[in-house]
Coordinates of C-alpha atoms and ligand atoms in Angstrom, one line a residue:
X18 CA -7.8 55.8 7.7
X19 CA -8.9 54.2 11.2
X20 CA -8.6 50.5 11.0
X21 CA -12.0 49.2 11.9
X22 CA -12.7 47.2 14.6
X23 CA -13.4 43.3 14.3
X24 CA -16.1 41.4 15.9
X25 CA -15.5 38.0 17.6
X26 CA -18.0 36.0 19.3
X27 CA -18.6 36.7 23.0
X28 CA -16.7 34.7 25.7
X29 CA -18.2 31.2 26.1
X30 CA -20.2 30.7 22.9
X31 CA -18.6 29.5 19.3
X32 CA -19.6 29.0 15.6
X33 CA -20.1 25.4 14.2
X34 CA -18.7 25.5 10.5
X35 CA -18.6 23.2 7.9
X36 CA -18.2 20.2 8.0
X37 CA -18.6 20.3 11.1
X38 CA -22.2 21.1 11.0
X39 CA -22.9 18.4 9.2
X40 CA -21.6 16.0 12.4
X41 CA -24.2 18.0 14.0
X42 CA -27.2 17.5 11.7
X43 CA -26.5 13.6 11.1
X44 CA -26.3 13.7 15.3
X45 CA -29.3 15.7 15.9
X46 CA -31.2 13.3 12.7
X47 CA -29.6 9.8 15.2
X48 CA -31.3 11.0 18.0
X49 CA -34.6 12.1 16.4
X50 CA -34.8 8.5 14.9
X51 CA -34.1 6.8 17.8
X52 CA -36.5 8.7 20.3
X53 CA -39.1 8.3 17.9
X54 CA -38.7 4.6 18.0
X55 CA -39.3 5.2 21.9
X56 CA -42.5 6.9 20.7
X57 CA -41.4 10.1 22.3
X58 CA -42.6 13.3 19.9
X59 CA -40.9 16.6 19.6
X60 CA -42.0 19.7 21.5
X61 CA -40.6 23.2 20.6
X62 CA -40.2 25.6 23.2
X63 CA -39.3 28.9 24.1
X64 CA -35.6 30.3 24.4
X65 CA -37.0 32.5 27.1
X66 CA -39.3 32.2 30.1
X67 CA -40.4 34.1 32.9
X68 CA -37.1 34.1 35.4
X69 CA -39.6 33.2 38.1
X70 CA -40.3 29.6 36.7
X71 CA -36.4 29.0 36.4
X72 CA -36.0 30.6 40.3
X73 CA -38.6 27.7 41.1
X74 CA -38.2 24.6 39.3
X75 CA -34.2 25.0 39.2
X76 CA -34.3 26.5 42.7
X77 CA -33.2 29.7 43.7
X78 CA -30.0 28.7 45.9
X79 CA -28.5 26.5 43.0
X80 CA -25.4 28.2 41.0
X81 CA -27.4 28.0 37.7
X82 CA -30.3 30.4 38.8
X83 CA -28.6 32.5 41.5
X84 CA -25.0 33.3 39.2
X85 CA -25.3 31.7 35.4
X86 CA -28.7 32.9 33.8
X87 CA -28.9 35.3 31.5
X88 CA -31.4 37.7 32.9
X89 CA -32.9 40.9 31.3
X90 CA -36.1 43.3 32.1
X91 CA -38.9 42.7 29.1
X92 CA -39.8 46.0 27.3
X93 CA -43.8 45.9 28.7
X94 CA -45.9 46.2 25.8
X95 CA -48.3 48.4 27.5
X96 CA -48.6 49.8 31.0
X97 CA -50.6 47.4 32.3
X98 CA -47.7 44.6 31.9
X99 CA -45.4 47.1 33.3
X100 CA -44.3 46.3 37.3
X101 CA -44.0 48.9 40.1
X102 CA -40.9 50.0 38.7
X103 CA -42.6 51.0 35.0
X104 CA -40.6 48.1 33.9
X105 CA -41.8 44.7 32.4
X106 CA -41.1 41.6 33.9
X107 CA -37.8 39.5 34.3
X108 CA -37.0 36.8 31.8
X109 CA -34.4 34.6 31.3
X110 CA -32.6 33.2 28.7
X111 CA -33.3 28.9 29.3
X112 CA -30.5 26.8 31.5
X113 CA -32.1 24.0 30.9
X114 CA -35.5 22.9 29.5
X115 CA -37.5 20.4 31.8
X116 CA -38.9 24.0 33.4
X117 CA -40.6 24.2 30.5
X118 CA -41.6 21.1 29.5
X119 CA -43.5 20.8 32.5
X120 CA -44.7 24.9 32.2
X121 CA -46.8 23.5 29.1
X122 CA -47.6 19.9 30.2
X123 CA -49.5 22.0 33.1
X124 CA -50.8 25.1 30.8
X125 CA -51.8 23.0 28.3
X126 CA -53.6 20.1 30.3
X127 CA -51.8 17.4 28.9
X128 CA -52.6 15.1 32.0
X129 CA -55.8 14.7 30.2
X130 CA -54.4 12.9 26.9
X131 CA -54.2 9.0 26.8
X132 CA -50.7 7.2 28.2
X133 CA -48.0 8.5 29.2
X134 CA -47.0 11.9 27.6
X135 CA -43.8 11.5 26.2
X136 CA -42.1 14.5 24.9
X137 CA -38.4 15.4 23.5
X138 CA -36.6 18.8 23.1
X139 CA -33.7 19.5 21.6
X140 CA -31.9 23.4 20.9
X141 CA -29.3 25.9 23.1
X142 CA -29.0 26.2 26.6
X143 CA -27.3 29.5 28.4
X144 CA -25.6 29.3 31.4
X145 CA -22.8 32.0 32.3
X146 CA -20.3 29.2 34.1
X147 CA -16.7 29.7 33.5
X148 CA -16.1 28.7 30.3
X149 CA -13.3 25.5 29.5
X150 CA -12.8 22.9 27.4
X151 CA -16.4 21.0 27.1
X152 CA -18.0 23.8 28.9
X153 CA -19.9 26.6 26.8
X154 CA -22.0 29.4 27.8
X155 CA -24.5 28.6 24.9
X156 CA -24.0 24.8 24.5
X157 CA -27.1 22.6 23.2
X158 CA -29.3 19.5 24.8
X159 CA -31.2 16.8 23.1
X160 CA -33.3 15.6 26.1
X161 CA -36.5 13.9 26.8
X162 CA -39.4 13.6 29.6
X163 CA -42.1 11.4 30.3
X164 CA -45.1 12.4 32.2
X165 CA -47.8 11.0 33.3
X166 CA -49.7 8.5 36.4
X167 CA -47.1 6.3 36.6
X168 CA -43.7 5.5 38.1
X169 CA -42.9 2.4 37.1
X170 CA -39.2 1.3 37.2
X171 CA -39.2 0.3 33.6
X172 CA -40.1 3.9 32.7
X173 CA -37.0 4.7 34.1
X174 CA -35.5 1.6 32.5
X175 CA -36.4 2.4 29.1
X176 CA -35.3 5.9 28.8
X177 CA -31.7 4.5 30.1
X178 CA -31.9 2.0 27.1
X179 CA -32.9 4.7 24.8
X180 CA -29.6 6.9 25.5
X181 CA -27.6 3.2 25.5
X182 CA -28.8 2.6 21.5
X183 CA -28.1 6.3 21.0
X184 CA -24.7 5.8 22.0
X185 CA -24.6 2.5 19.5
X186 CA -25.9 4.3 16.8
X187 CA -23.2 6.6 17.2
X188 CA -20.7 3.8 17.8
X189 CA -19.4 5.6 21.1
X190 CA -18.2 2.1 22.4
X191 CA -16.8 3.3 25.9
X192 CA -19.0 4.8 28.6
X193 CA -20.1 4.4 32.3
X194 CA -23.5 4.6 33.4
X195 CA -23.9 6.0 37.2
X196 CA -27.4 5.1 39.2
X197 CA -28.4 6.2 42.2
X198 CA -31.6 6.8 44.0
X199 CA -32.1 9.7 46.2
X200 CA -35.4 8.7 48.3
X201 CA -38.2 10.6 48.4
X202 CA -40.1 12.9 51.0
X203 CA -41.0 10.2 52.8
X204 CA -37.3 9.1 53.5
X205 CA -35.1 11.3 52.3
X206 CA -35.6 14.4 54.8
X207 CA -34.3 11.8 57.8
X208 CA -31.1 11.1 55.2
X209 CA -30.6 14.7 54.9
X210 CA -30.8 15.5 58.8
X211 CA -28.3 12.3 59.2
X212 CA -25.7 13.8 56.7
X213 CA -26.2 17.2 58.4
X214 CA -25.0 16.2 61.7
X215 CA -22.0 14.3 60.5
X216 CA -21.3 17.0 58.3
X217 CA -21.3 19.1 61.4
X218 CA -19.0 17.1 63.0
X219 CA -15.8 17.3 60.2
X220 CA -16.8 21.2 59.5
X221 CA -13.5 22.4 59.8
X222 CA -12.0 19.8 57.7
X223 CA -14.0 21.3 54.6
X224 CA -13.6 24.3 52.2
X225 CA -15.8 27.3 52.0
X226 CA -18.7 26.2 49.8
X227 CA -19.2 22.6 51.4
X228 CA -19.0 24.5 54.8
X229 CA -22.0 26.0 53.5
X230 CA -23.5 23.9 52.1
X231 CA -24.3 22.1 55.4
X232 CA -27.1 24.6 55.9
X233 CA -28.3 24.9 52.3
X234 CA -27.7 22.0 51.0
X235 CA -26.3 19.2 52.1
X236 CA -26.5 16.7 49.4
X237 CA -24.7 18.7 46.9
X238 CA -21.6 18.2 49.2
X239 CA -21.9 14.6 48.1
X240 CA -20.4 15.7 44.4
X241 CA -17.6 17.8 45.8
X242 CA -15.2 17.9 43.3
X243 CA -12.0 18.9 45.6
X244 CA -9.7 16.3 46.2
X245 CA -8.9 17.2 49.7
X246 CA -12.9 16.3 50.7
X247 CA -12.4 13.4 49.0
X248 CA -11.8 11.2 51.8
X249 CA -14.6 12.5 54.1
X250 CA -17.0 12.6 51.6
X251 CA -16.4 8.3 51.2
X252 CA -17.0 8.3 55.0
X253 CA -20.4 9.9 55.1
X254 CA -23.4 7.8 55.1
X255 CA -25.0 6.9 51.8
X256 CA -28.8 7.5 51.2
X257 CA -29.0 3.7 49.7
X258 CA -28.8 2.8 53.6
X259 CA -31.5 5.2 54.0
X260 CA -34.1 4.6 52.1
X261 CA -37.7 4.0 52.6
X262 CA -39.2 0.4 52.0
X263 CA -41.2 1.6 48.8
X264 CA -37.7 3.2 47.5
X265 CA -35.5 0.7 47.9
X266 CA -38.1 -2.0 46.1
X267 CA -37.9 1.5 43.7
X268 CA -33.9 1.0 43.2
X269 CA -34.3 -3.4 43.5
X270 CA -36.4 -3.1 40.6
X271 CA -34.5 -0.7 38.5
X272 CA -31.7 -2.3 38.7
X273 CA -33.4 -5.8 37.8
X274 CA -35.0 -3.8 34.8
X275 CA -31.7 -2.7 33.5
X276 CA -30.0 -6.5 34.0
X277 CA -32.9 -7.8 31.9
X278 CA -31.7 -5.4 29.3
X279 CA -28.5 -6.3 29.8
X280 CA -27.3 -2.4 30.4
X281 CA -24.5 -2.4 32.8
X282 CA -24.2 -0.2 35.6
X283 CA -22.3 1.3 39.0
X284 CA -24.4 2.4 41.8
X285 CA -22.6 5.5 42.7
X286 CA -24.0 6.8 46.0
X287 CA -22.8 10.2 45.6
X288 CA -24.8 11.1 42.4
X289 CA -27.5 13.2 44.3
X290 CA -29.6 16.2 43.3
X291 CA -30.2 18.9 45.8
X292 CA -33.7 19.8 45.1
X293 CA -36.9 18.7 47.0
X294 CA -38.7 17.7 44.1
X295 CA -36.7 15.2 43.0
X296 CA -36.9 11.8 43.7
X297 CA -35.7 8.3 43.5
X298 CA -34.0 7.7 40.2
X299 CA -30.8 9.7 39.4
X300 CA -28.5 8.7 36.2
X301 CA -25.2 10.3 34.9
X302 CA -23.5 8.7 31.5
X303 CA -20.1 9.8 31.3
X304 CA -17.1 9.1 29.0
X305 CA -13.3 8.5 29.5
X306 CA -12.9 10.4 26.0
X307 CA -13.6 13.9 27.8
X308 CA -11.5 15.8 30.2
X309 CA -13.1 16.8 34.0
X310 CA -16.2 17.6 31.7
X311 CA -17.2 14.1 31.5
X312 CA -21.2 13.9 31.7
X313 CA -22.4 13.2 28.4
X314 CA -26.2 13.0 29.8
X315 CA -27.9 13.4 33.2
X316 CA -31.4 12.4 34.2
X317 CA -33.5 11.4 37.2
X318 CA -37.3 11.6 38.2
X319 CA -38.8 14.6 39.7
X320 CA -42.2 13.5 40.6
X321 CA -42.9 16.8 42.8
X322 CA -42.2 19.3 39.7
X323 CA -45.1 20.0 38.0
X324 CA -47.4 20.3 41.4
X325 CA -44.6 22.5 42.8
X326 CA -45.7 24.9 39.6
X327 CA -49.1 24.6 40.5
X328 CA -50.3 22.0 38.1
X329 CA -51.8 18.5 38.6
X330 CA -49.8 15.6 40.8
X331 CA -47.6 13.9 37.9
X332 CA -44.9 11.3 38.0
X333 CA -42.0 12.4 35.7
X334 CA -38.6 11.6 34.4
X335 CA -36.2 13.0 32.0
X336 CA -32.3 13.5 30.9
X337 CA -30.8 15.5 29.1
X338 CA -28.0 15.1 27.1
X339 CA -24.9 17.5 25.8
X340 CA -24.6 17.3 22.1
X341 CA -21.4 19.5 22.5
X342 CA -19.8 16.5 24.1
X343 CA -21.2 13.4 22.0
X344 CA -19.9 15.3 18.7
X345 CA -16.4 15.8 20.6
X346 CA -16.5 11.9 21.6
X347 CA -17.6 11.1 18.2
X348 CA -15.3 13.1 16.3
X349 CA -12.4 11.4 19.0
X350 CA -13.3 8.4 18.2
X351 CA -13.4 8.9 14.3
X352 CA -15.3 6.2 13.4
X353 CA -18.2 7.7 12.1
X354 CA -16.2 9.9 9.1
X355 CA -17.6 8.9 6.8
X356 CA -21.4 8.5 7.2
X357 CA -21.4 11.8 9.1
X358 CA -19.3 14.2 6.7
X359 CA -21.8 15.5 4.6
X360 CA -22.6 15.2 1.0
X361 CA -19.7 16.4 -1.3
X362 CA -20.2 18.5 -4.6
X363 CA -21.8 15.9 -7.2
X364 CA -21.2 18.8 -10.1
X365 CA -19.8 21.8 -10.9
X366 CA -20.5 23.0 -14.4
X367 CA -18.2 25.3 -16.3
X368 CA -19.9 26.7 -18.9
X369 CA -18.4 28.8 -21.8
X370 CA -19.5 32.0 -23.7
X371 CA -22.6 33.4 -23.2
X372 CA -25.1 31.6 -25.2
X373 CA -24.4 28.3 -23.4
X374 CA -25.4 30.2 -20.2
X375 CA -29.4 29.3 -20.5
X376 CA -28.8 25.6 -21.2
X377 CA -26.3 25.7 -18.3
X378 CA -29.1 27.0 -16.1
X379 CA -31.4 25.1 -17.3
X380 CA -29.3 22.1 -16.3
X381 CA -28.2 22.7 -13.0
X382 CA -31.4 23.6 -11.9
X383 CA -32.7 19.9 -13.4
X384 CA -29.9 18.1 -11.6
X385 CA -30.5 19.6 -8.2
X386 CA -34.3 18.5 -8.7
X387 CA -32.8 15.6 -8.9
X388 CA -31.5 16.0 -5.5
X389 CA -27.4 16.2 -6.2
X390 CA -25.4 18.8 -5.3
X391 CA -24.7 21.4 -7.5
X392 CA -22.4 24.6 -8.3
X393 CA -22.7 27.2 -11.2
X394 CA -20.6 29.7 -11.0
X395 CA -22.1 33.1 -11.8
X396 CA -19.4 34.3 -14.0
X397 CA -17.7 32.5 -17.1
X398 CA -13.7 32.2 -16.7
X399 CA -11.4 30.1 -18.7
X400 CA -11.9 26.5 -18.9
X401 CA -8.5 25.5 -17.0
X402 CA -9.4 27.8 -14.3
X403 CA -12.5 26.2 -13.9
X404 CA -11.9 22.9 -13.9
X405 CA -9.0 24.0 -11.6
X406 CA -11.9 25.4 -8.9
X407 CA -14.0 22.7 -9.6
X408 CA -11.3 20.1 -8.4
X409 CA -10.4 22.1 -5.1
X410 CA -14.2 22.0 -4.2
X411 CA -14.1 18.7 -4.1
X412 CA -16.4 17.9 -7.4
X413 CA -17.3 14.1 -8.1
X414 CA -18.0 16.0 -12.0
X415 CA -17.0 18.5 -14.4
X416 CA -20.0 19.0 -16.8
X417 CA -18.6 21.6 -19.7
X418 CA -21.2 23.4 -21.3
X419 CA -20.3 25.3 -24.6
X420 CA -21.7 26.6 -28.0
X421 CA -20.6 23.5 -29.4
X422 CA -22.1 21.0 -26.8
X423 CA -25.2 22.9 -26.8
X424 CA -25.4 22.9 -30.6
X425 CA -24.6 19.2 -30.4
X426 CA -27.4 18.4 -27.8
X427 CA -24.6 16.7 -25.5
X428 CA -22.7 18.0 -22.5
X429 CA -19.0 16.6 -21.7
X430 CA -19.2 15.2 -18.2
X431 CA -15.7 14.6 -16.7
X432 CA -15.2 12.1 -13.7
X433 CA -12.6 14.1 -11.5
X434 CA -11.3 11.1 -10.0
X435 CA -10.5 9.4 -12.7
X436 CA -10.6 11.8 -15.7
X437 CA -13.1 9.3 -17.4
X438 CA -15.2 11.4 -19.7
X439 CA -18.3 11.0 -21.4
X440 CA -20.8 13.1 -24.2
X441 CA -24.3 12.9 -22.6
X442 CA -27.5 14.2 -23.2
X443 CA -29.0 16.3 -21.6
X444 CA -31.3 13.7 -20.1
X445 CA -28.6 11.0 -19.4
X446 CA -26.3 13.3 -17.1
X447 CA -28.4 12.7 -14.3
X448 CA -27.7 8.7 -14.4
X449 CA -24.2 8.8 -15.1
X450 CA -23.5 10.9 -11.9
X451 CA -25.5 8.6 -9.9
X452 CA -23.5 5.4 -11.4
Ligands
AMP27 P1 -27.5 19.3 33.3 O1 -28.7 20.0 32.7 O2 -26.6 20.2 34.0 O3 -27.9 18.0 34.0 O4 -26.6 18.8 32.0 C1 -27.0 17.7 31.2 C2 -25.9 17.6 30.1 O5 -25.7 18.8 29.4 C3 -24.5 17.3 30.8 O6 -24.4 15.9 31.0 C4 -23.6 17.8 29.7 O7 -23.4 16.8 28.7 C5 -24.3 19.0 29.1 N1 -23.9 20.3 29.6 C6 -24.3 20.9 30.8 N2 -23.7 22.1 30.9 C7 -22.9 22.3 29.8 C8 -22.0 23.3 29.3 N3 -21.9 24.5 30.0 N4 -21.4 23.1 28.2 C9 -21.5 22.0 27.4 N5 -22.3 21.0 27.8 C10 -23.0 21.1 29.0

């Protein structure tokens, strides 16, 4: 016989067992409280979008759209969705989802509803990036945006103390927050010319992708991550000495909104984002608990987005944040065991013989209406072996149900902990596993 071939999971992604996924759900339930505190509600969005929205709002140069998405051609449904080609069009697998938050802000006219629209998202991201510790190919974002006429400092303020209570909540007591501001059109192009010409001037004193860079993109060589650029990149100038009147009363008044919340902070010139549509405001909140994978959330505003897709003129912010890496810092810091491990089994009932069975049913189906956690097993087997099973599963009770209990009217319900044992109706079981 040919021995058959086994299936792992592809390169990058992973499986989140039990009890880990139970981490995951009280995580995922943290955040949802506290965002809805914030008044932000939850929007649920598409896995895939057309590539093109990606190629713009993420930007066509940058590493994520031009090397990491996960791209495919769309069966066309008929032929007039087919292309040239007779194909249908590119989609893409999401790297990220502000795209498409602001894709259905704009298609469904949400500029029109009262306030601020404030909106959260949470669910897997794809990105094909070399996979390492803290760094998946299908990894999962909690994040939130808020949209709307205004771009008040204490917007930006606010979301910062959202993630800060977040982190409280999850008793993640060591973190840095990073601030920066990155100008806006007004300013920033001027910056950018600046950082050209002195990037220019040390071009042989840089590797291959920050040589590059100087024609594409200079900011991103701010965030250089080679040691040997280090030193240059400290000597360039900083956009903070740069910035236009209205952004740097921008930046003042962050910074005075987040003292008044008593958040503390690092200005870190070199936290930049590349693209033309973002503005002002950028945050990073990283952690010492992770390896060179550090980020646990990233945000900033992006005020030219959702014109950039062709919708109305809207001020926005967001961040997003990695739940891979807050469960890793929580489970690190193992402080939360105990709330976060999941319900154990309240009761496993053995039953014995084959008339018992329909009372044994009839019970376990009452008790889990009664919300506890229940196991039955489908087949009878000898008591010791069952209360045997019963133990290794981690039961809080034994419940024996036999001819003679039924008969009786009363069930044996055995503390496992203690071996305390009582004869209960069938009505009384329920209170004695909750006391
Ligand atoms: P970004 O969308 O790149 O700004 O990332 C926001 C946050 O998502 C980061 O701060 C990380 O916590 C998380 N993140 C980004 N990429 C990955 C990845 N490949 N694997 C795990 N987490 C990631």
């Amino acid at each position: 016989m040919t021995e058959k071939k086994k299936f792992h999971s592809v390169r990058g992604v992973r499986d989140i067992l039990p009890p880990d996924s139970s981490l995951w759900n009280w995580f995922e339930q943290a955040a949802r409280d506290t965002l809805e505190t914030y008044n932000f509600r939850e929007i649920r969005l598409p896995i895939f979008e057309d590539t093109e929205l990606f190629a713009r709002s993420v930007g066509a140069e940058t590493d994520i759209v031009s090397k990491e998405m996960y791209t495919f051609q769309d069966q066309p449904a008929d032929l007039e969705s087919a292309n040239e080609m007779g194909r249908g069009k590119a989609v893409s697998l999401r790297p990220e989802a502000t795209a498409s938050v602001v894709r259905a802000y704009i298609e469904h006219g949400m500029q029109t509803l009262p306030g601020l629209v404030k909106l959260y998202y949470l669910g897997p991201m794809f990105r094909r990036e070399r996979p390492q510790k803290g760094r998946y190919r299908q990894f999962y974002q909690i994040g939130a945006e808020v949209l709307g006429q205004s771009d008040h400092p204490a917007i930006d303020a606010e979301m910062i103390e959202m993630l800060i209570v977040l982190l409280g909540r999850c008793k993640i007591e060591s973190w840095t927050l990073l601030v920066n501001s990155i100008g806006d059109a007004n300013c920033r192009p001027a910056y950018v010319a600046l950082l050209r010409e002195e990037l220019r001037k040390v071009k042989n004193q840089l590797g291959a992708d920050s040589q590059r860079r100087i024609d594409t993109n200079p900011l991103r060589v701010l965030d250089s991550k080679l040691a040997e650029e280090q030193a240059i990149v400290a000597s360039l100038p900083k956009i903070a000495d740069h910035l236009c009147d209205d952004c740097r009363n921008h930046f003042a008044e962050l910074r005075r909104q987040l003292d008044l919340r008593s958040i503390p902070y690092t200005v870190d010139p070199r936290l930049v984002r590349g693209l033309d549509y973002y503005t002002r405001t950028t945050f990073e909140i990283t952690s010492p608990h992770l390896g060179a994978q550090n980020a646990l959330a990233g945000g900033g505003r992006y005020d030219g987005l959702s014109e950039m897709l062709g919708g109305p003129p809207a001020k926005c912010i967001g961040f997003a944040l990695g739940e891979d890496r807050f469960i890793e810092v929580i489970q690190a810091a193992g402080s939360l065991d105990r709330a976060t491990a999941g319900r154990p089994l309240d009761a496993f009932i053995v039953w014995l013989g084959a008339a018992a069975y329909p009372a044994a049913v009839r019970l376990a189906r009452r008790l889990r209406q009664e919300g506890f956690r229940v196991e039955i097993p489908a087949e009878e087997s000898k008591l010791k072996k069952a209360l045997s099973l019963a133990e290794r599963l981690g039961a809080r009770f034994a419940i024996i149900v036999g001819d003679q209990e039924v008969a009786a009217g009363a069930y044996a319900v055995k503390r496992l902990a203690d071996g305390e044992q009582r004869k209960l109706a069938e009505s009384d079981v329920a209170g004695f596993l909750r006391g």
